[in-house]
Amino acid sequence: MTRNKLKLGIFGFGCVGTGLYKVLEEAESVDATIKKICIKHPDKPRPIDKKYFTTDKNELLYDSEIGVIVELIDDADAAFAIVSEAMKNGKSVVSANKKMIAEHLPELVKLEKKYQVPLLYEASVCASIPIIRNLEEYYDNDLLTSVSGIFNGSTNFILTKMIHEKLSYPVVLQEAQAKGFAESDPTLDVEGIDPKYKLCIILFHAFGLITKPESIFNFGISRISDFDLEFARQRNFTIKLIARCNKNNNEITGLCAPTFIEKENTLAHVNYEYNGVILKSAFSEKQLMIGKGAGDKPTGSAVLSDISALTYDYRYENKKYIHLNKQLKLVDTKIYKVYVRYPDPFSGFNDFDSIEEQYSSILGNYLIGHICLRKLAHSSWINDTNINVIFFS
Amino acid sequence: MTRNKLKLGIFGFGCVGTGLYKVLEEAESVDATIKKICIKHPDKPRPIDKKYFTTDKNELLYDSEIGVIVELIDDADAAFAIVSEAMKNGKSVVSANKKMIAEHLPELVKLEKKYQVPLLYEASVCASIPIIRNLEEYYDNDLLTSVSGIFNGSTNFILTKMIHEKLSYPVVLQEAQAKGFAESDPTLDVEGIDPKYKLCIILFHAFGLITKPESIFNFGISRISDFDLEFARQRNFTIKLIARCNKNNNEITGLCAPTFIEKENTLAHVNYEYNGVILKSAFSEKQLMIGKGAGDKPTGSAVLSDISALTYDYRYENKKYIHLNKQLKLVDTKIYKVYVRYPDPFSGFNDFDSIEEQYSSILGNYLIGHICLRKLAHSSWINDTNINVIFFS
């Protein structure tokens, strides 16, 4: 079999772009060379020759020699404009932009079909873990029942520090920000929005469902207090920000929220910037994939694997979306067991189907109960920052 | 894209064959039907209609309607005869037979090339873990540096029981045999030969190296004593039967042996019949895949994924074998740190490059030292069953 020689046009030369450059340098077996890199700030010092850089996107998008556009910028709207223009021009695209992919899946699937060009985005979900490729190729039948896990490295780093070093959320967040590890606006990570984008991409490749990110419930880690941590410790749990989805016949459920994890669960040992994905299927039972979920080189290596796949004309076939049951629907009527810490008085008792435990003390109050996801999501109290919710797994 | 409809001829209807039958029944999206099953014992009661069964292999091998031969028998020599005849007849083949694959890789690669037929064997290594597919497709560049892990479910079950329930090796082995979990002749498993076959298959798909199983050092778990277990406990280790290979420039090292694993290592939490594979590459760093390594359905589901892949004309491209450096060679000159328990007098001290620790007591003696693999493998004392060796990771 022959392999294509590729000429790349890269958008963005930040953390991932620089990582990709380093990785490409060392991977001699991948026959891909960088032709041009489009950047916003031409005066920034760069590790390679100035001739590679331009600020004019059209120098890449309309260069007939460039067969592959690698999109590695932050801005999701600008990214979508670049990616769709590239595809219209018949160029293959590799992207690491989870927000852009998750928000534009219907358009992107149409573009892939209309212009018959591959769009690969392994690096957008859990960086170095090849989850999308495995969902597409290996779990390509209808036996998969659930995908869940730790999809965000920054929050897993924060939670690991909070639990292992008994530090409070604001202290750890500040440290992570000082080290440049968390964004100055950490909202997307700590409120569980970033892993929700990833969950949307997984829902598409796991089950063939396209859904809008805003249809999925997310709850973050920013309200986790010492009281909550002490509760977890007493019951021998750790806490992880878990994104999860399940398929039951044609009904799909999905959510992203902090979750108690038993110490016997392997996910309890997935710490710091590592991500972990658990797949359950009718016959292979539980499978777990663990790897670095962030960082320039792990992400760069996922981008490299996509580029390498293009040398063999690989593309996602979107098999489940095309071949499997189209009657799938996202439902929010499932009942979940949750822990809720609340200040007195608490107006939410009637929202619960049942309450298993209730505890009050001078330090705080909590209940453990069963509640319908829709009721929880639309409750009057969920936005009260004095109230925290943690799911049971 | 269109999918092929497949008609299967299956050899063997034991544990895995029955598992595959169940899995096929439920996977409606995989368009494959069983036409004929070749078995040895026609009088055994079977869960499906008698008309499917035959004892004449030619009824499958020369049936032009059968496009795929699924080989699930025990006997490696008979399996090779069946598989090569099927390939010569232009049939695609799926096999779960690690011994047959490992011993016949050079011939099989030639047959694949000459007759242009796919031969898939995901189920032969770690059952439900899609390790071969990932090595072929995702880690298809030259950046991989090592693959290691727990490749054998029976011995991991035995070791887990020994360590968690503080039982001796003969006691656990007897229990496992009584439950039909270990073979009446457990040699292939407990002496580390089965995982060595798997390591040979991994060496081919990870690095492109073909090597004979007998070139690789293996040491089993049958000599592990209570004294050894107590040593492990005192140092806060667990013991796993680890197969591992490394690439350093063109030099490949590989071995399979009981190994001390620190409790912080995720592999320490891969217990009972679960398998775990750790991949290290220059940039994605450490990745871990965990799943059931044995059992009818997990293995059946791996076979199903291969069958499903054939509906899309998938085949292993053996990219690394074809494209990467052919100068690779297996070397046994690397120095390893090992623990050796020995009875007095011990003749092997001079074989060590250095000795770090030495302990003697009425209960037993051990040393911890550094030794060249070749010296260890060819030492005068390695075959003494009163001596045990455990590697450090």
mmCIF file of N, CA and C in Angstrom, chain A residues 91-172:
data_model
loop_
_atom_site.group_PDB
_atom_site.id
_atom_site.type_symbol
_atom_site.label_atom_id
_atom_site.label_comp_id
_atom_site.label_asym_id
_atom_site.label_seq_id
_atom_site.Cartn_x
_atom_site.Cartn_y
_atom_site.Cartn_z
ATOM 1 N N LYS A 91 -9.928 20.259 1.169
ATOM 2 C CA LYS A 91 -8.782 19.909 2.009
ATOM 3 C C LYS A 91 -9.220 19.010 3.171
ATOM 4 N N SER A 92 -8.382 18.053 3.517
ATOM 5 C CA SER A 92 -8.606 17.262 4.722
ATOM 6 C C SER A 92 -8.346 18.149 5.931
ATOM 7 N N VAL A 93 -9.031 17.856 7.031
ATOM 8 C CA VAL A 93 -8.872 18.705 8.210
ATOM 9 C C VAL A 93 -8.625 17.857 9.450
ATOM 10 N N VAL A 94 -7.685 18.322 10.277
ATOM 11 C CA VAL A 94 -7.486 17.763 11.606
ATOM 12 C C VAL A 94 -7.721 18.893 12.600
ATOM 13 N N SER A 95 -8.557 18.618 13.611
ATOM 14 C CA SER A 95 -8.850 19.671 14.584
ATOM 15 C C SER A 95 -8.777 19.109 15.995
ATOM 16 N N ALA A 96 -8.442 19.986 16.954
ATOM 17 C CA ALA A 96 -8.420 19.578 18.361
ATOM 18 C C ALA A 96 -9.464 20.364 19.147
ATOM 19 N N ASN A 97 -10.397 21.008 18.419
ATOM 20 C CA ASN A 97 -11.292 21.990 19.042
ATOM 21 C C ASN A 97 -12.634 21.383 19.456
ATOM 22 N N LYS A 98 -12.704 20.907 20.703
ATOM 23 C CA LYS A 98 -13.923 20.199 21.159
ATOM 24 C C LYS A 98 -15.163 21.079 21.092
ATOM 25 N N LYS A 99 -15.020 22.347 21.476
ATOM 26 C CA LYS A 99 -16.194 23.234 21.483
ATOM 27 C C LYS A 99 -16.726 23.380 20.063
ATOM 28 N N MET A 100 -15.842 23.627 19.121
ATOM 29 C CA MET A 100 -16.254 23.815 17.721
ATOM 30 C C MET A 100 -16.927 22.550 17.191
ATOM 31 N N ILE A 101 -16.301 21.392 17.440
ATOM 32 C CA ILE A 101 -16.855 20.126 16.934
ATOM 33 C C ILE A 101 -18.230 19.878 17.566
ATOM 34 N N ALA A 102 -18.296 20.007 18.892
ATOM 35 C CA ALA A 102 -19.543 19.682 19.595
ATOM 36 C C ALA A 102 -20.679 20.595 19.152
ATOM 37 N N GLU A 103 -20.376 21.856 18.947
ATOM 38 C CA GLU A 103 -21.443 22.804 18.596
ATOM 39 C C GLU A 103 -21.857 22.720 17.134
ATOM 40 N N HIS A 104 -20.985 22.200 16.280
ATOM 41 C CA HIS A 104 -21.268 22.228 14.837
ATOM 42 C C HIS A 104 -21.349 20.847 14.198
ATOM 43 N N LEU A 105 -21.572 19.808 14.994
ATOM 44 C CA LEU A 105 -21.588 18.451 14.425
ATOM 45 C C LEU A 105 -22.505 18.298 13.205
ATOM 46 N N PRO A 106 -23.768 18.812 13.270
ATOM 47 C CA PRO A 106 -24.635 18.591 12.100
ATOM 48 C C PRO A 106 -24.052 19.196 10.823
ATOM 49 N N GLU A 107 -23.528 20.420 10.902
ATOM 50 C CA GLU A 107 -22.952 21.045 9.713
ATOM 51 C C GLU A 107 -21.713 20.300 9.240
ATOM 52 N N LEU A 108 -20.878 19.870 10.211
ATOM 53 C CA LEU A 108 -19.619 19.207 9.843
ATOM 54 C C LEU A 108 -19.883 17.870 9.150
ATOM 55 N N VAL A 109 -20.873 17.133 9.650
ATOM 56 C CA VAL A 109 -21.219 15.854 9.029
ATOM 57 C C VAL A 109 -21.690 16.080 7.593
ATOM 58 N N LYS A 110 -22.457 17.144 7.400
ATOM 59 C CA LYS A 110 -22.916 17.471 6.028
ATOM 60 C C LYS A 110 -21.738 17.842 5.132
ATOM 61 N N LEU A 111 -20.821 18.634 5.656
ATOM 62 C CA LEU A 111 -19.652 19.028 4.859
ATOM 63 C C LEU A 111 -18.802 17.819 4.475
ATOM 64 N N GLU A 112 -18.622 16.904 5.438
ATOM 65 C CA GLU A 112 -17.853 15.680 5.155
ATOM 66 C C GLU A 112 -18.478 14.922 4.002
ATOM 67 N N LYS A 113 -19.811 14.866 4.016
ATOM 68 C CA LYS A 113 -20.521 14.097 3.002
ATOM 69 C C LYS A 113 -20.480 14.821 1.651
ATOM 70 N N LYS A 114 -20.773 16.113 1.698
ATOM 71 C CA LYS A 114 -20.884 16.861 0.454
ATOM 72 C C LYS A 114 -19.550 16.969 -0.278
ATOM 73 N N TYR A 115 -18.491 17.256 0.472
ATOM 74 C CA TYR A 115 -17.202 17.488 -0.189
ATOM 75 C C TYR A 115 -16.285 16.268 -0.136
ATOM 76 N N GLN A 116 -16.793 15.189 0.464
ATOM 77 C CA GLN A 116 -16.025 13.926 0.526
ATOM 78 C C GLN A 116 -14.586 14.134 1.013
ATOM 79 N N VAL A 117 -14.473 14.923 2.079
ATOM 80 C CA VAL A 117 -13.150 15.120 2.678
ATOM 81 C C VAL A 117 -13.162 14.638 4.123
ATOM 82 N N PRO A 118 -12.054 14.056 4.570
ATOM 83 C CA PRO A 118 -12.016 13.614 5.962
ATOM 84 C C PRO A 118 -11.805 14.768 6.940
ATOM 85 N N LEU A 119 -12.486 14.662 8.073
ATOM 86 C CA LEU A 119 -12.278 15.586 9.192
ATOM 87 C C LEU A 119 -12.009 14.707 10.410
ATOM 88 N N LEU A 120 -10.817 14.798 10.958
ATOM 89 C CA LEU A 120 -10.454 13.968 12.117
ATOM 90 C C LEU A 120 -10.200 14.856 13.333
ATOM 91 N N TYR A 121 -10.578 14.358 14.512
ATOM 92 C CA TYR A 121 -10.427 15.212 15.705
ATOM 93 C C TYR A 121 -10.208 14.403 16.972
ATOM 94 N N GLU A 122 -9.314 13.411 16.883
ATOM 95 C CA GLU A 122 -9.011 12.569 18.048
ATOM 96 C C GLU A 122 -8.533 13.396 19.233
ATOM 97 N N ALA A 123 -7.725 14.426 18.979
ATOM 98 C CA ALA A 123 -7.140 15.208 20.073
ATOM 99 C C ALA A 123 -8.184 16.015 20.832
ATOM 100 N N SER A 124 -9.388 16.131 20.281
ATOM 101 C CA SER A 124 -10.399 16.961 20.956
ATOM 102 C C SER A 124 -10.980 16.285 22.184
ATOM 103 N N VAL A 125 -10.863 14.963 22.278
ATOM 104 C CA VAL A 125 -11.423 14.247 23.435
ATOM 105 C C VAL A 125 -10.324 13.449 24.134
ATOM 106 N N CYS A 126 -10.039 13.824 25.393
ATOM 107 C CA CYS A 126 -9.065 13.090 26.210
ATOM 108 C C CYS A 126 -7.696 12.969 25.548
ATOM 109 N N ALA A 127 -7.299 13.991 24.821
ATOM 110 C CA ALA A 127 -5.946 14.092 24.249
ATOM 111 C C ALA A 127 -5.407 12.769 23.730
ATOM 112 N N SER A 128 -4.491 12.166 24.477
ATOM 113 C CA SER A 128 -3.744 11.028 23.945
ATOM 114 C C SER A 128 -4.518 9.715 23.943
ATOM 115 N N ILE A 129 -5.684 9.654 24.569
ATOM 116 C CA ILE A 129 -6.456 8.395 24.580
ATOM 117 C C ILE A 129 -7.204 8.266 23.256
ATOM 118 N N PRO A 130 -6.988 7.178 22.512
ATOM 119 C CA PRO A 130 -7.611 7.069 21.183
ATOM 120 C C PRO A 130 -9.078 6.651 21.251
ATOM 121 N N ILE A 131 -9.884 7.430 21.952
ATOM 122 C CA ILE A 131 -11.253 7.001 22.215
ATOM 123 C C ILE A 131 -12.136 7.074 20.967
ATOM 124 N N ILE A 132 -12.007 8.140 20.179
ATOM 125 C CA ILE A 132 -12.899 8.259 19.020
ATOM 126 C C ILE A 132 -12.595 7.146 18.017
ATOM 127 N N ARG A 133 -11.333 6.918 17.745
ATOM 128 C CA ARG A 133 -10.944 5.874 16.797
ATOM 129 C C ARG A 133 -11.481 4.516 17.241
ATOM 130 N N ASN A 134 -11.396 4.240 18.554
ATOM 131 C CA ASN A 134 -11.893 2.957 19.034
ATOM 132 C C ASN A 134 -13.410 2.854 18.957
ATOM 133 N N LEU A 135 -14.092 3.951 19.251
ATOM 134 C CA LEU A 135 -15.558 3.922 19.121
ATOM 135 C C LEU A 135 -15.948 3.702 17.665
ATOM 136 N N GLU A 136 -15.233 4.346 16.763
ATOM 137 C CA GLU A 136 -15.540 4.232 15.334
ATOM 138 C C GLU A 136 -15.227 2.842 14.797
ATOM 139 N N GLU A 137 -14.087 2.306 15.174
ATOM 140 C CA GLU A 137 -13.587 1.112 14.498
ATOM 141 C C GLU A 137 -13.827 -0.163 15.276
ATOM 142 N N TYR A 138 -13.557 -0.112 16.561
ATOM 143 C CA TYR A 138 -13.595 -1.370 17.307
ATOM 144 C C TYR A 138 -14.966 -1.611 17.928
ATOM 145 N N TYR A 139 -15.563 -0.567 18.443
ATOM 146 C CA TYR A 139 -16.906 -0.690 19.017
ATOM 147 C C TYR A 139 -17.909 -0.224 17.972
ATOM 148 N N ASP A 140 -17.811 -0.832 16.787
ATOM 149 C CA ASP A 140 -18.602 -0.315 15.671
ATOM 150 C C ASP A 140 -19.946 -1.025 15.551
ATOM 151 N N ASN A 141 -20.294 -1.809 16.541
ATOM 152 C CA ASN A 141 -21.586 -2.500 16.510
ATOM 153 C C ASN A 141 -22.548 -1.843 17.497
ATOM 154 N N ASP A 142 -23.686 -2.479 17.698
ATOM 155 C CA ASP A 142 -24.717 -1.852 18.523
ATOM 156 C C ASP A 142 -24.738 -2.409 19.943
ATOM 157 N N LEU A 143 -23.615 -2.936 20.401
ATOM 158 C CA LEU A 143 -23.604 -3.601 21.704
ATOM 159 C C LEU A 143 -23.132 -2.698 22.843
ATOM 160 N N LEU A 144 -22.642 -1.512 22.501
ATOM 161 C CA LEU A 144 -22.144 -0.595 23.521
ATOM 162 C C LEU A 144 -23.326 -0.070 24.350
ATOM 163 N N THR A 145 -23.160 -0.072 25.666
ATOM 164 C CA THR A 145 -24.257 0.417 26.509
ATOM 165 C C THR A 145 -23.912 1.697 27.261
ATOM 166 N N SER A 146 -22.634 1.911 27.542
ATOM 167 C CA SER A 146 -22.312 3.175 28.214
ATOM 168 C C SER A 146 -20.854 3.563 28.044
ATOM 169 N N VAL A 147 -20.629 4.867 28.079
ATOM 170 C CA VAL A 147 -19.277 5.425 28.077
ATOM 171 C C VAL A 147 -19.246 6.458 29.197
ATOM 172 N N SER A 148 -18.236 6.391 30.025
ATOM 173 C CA SER A 148 -18.157 7.361 31.113
ATOM 174 C C SER A 148 -16.706 7.577 31.498
ATOM 175 N N GLY A 149 -16.466 8.595 32.297
ATOM 176 C CA GLY A 149 -15.100 8.769 32.758
ATOM 177 C C GLY A 149 -14.712 10.182 33.110
ATOM 178 N N ILE A 150 -13.406 10.328 33.285
ATOM 179 C CA ILE A 150 -12.794 11.610 33.626
ATOM 180 C C ILE A 150 -12.280 12.196 32.325
ATOM 181 N N PHE A 151 -12.915 13.264 31.848
ATOM 182 C CA PHE A 151 -12.597 13.796 30.520
ATOM 183 C C PHE A 151 -11.869 15.131 30.591
ATOM 184 N N ASN A 152 -11.535 15.574 31.799
ATOM 185 C CA ASN A 152 -10.924 16.902 31.924
ATOM 186 C C ASN A 152 -9.733 16.851 32.870
ATOM 187 N N GLY A 153 -8.554 17.159 32.338
ATOM 188 C CA GLY A 153 -7.335 17.058 33.121
ATOM 189 C C GLY A 153 -7.195 18.125 34.195
ATOM 190 N N SER A 154 -7.590 19.379 33.897
ATOM 191 C CA SER A 154 -7.415 20.462 34.871
ATOM 192 C C SER A 154 -8.212 20.196 36.141
ATOM 193 N N THR A 155 -9.486 19.833 35.979
ATOM 194 C CA THR A 155 -10.307 19.599 37.173
ATOM 195 C C THR A 155 -9.865 18.337 37.897
ATOM 196 N N ASN A 156 -9.360 17.344 37.168
ATOM 197 C CA ASN A 156 -8.881 16.151 37.863
ATOM 198 C C ASN A 156 -7.635 16.462 38.664
ATOM 199 N N PHE A 157 -6.811 17.366 38.131
ATOM 200 C CA PHE A 157 -5.635 17.837 38.865
ATOM 201 C C PHE A 157 -6.080 18.548 40.153
ATOM 202 N N ILE A 158 -7.065 19.431 40.015
ATOM 203 C CA ILE A 158 -7.546 20.194 41.173
ATOM 204 C C ILE A 158 -8.151 19.260 42.229
ATOM 205 N N LEU A 159 -9.018 18.345 41.780
ATOM 206 C CA LEU A 159 -9.669 17.426 42.727
ATOM 207 C C LEU A 159 -8.647 16.514 43.418
ATOM 208 N N THR A 160 -7.652 16.042 42.650
ATOM 209 C CA THR A 160 -6.632 15.169 43.241
ATOM 210 C C THR A 160 -5.884 15.920 44.347
ATOM 211 N N LYS A 161 -5.515 17.170 44.059
ATOM 212 C CA LYS A 161 -4.810 17.983 45.056
ATOM 213 C C LYS A 161 -5.689 18.204 46.295
ATOM 214 N N MET A 162 -6.970 18.528 46.056
ATOM 215 C CA MET A 162 -7.894 18.787 47.178
ATOM 216 C C MET A 162 -7.991 17.558 48.081
ATOM 217 N N ILE A 163 -8.071 16.392 47.465
ATOM 218 C CA ILE A 163 -8.311 15.178 48.239
ATOM 219 C C ILE A 163 -7.024 14.624 48.842
ATOM 220 N N HIS A 164 -5.947 14.573 48.040
ATOM 221 C CA HIS A 164 -4.706 13.984 48.549
ATOM 222 C C HIS A 164 -3.982 14.916 49.511
ATOM 223 N N GLU A 165 -4.071 16.231 49.234
ATOM 224 C CA GLU A 165 -3.305 17.160 50.072
ATOM 225 C C GLU A 165 -4.208 17.957 51.011
ATOM 226 N N LYS A 166 -5.485 17.565 51.050
ATOM 227 C CA LYS A 166 -6.459 18.200 51.954
ATOM 228 C C LYS A 166 -6.452 19.727 51.854
ATOM 229 N N LEU A 167 -6.456 20.209 50.621
ATOM 230 C CA LEU A 167 -6.497 21.657 50.398
ATOM 231 C C LEU A 167 -7.883 22.059 49.917
ATOM 232 N N SER A 168 -8.256 23.308 50.160
ATOM 233 C CA SER A 168 -9.568 23.785 49.741
ATOM 234 C C SER A 168 -9.560 24.161 48.266
ATOM 235 N N TYR A 169 -10.753 24.145 47.669
ATOM 236 C CA TYR A 169 -10.883 24.470 46.253
ATOM 237 C C TYR A 169 -10.229 25.799 45.871
ATOM 238 N N PRO A 170 -10.525 26.920 46.575
ATOM 239 C CA PRO A 170 -9.926 28.199 46.137
ATOM 240 C C PRO A 170 -8.405 28.189 46.197
ATOM 241 N N VAL A 171 -7.856 27.510 47.190
ATOM 242 C CA VAL A 171 -6.391 27.443 47.339
ATOM 243 C C VAL A 171 -5.772 26.710 46.157
ATOM 244 N N VAL A 172 -6.350 25.554 45.813
ATOM 245 C CA VAL A 172 -5.789 24.755 44.715
ATOM 246 C C VAL A 172 -5.970 25.465 43.381
#
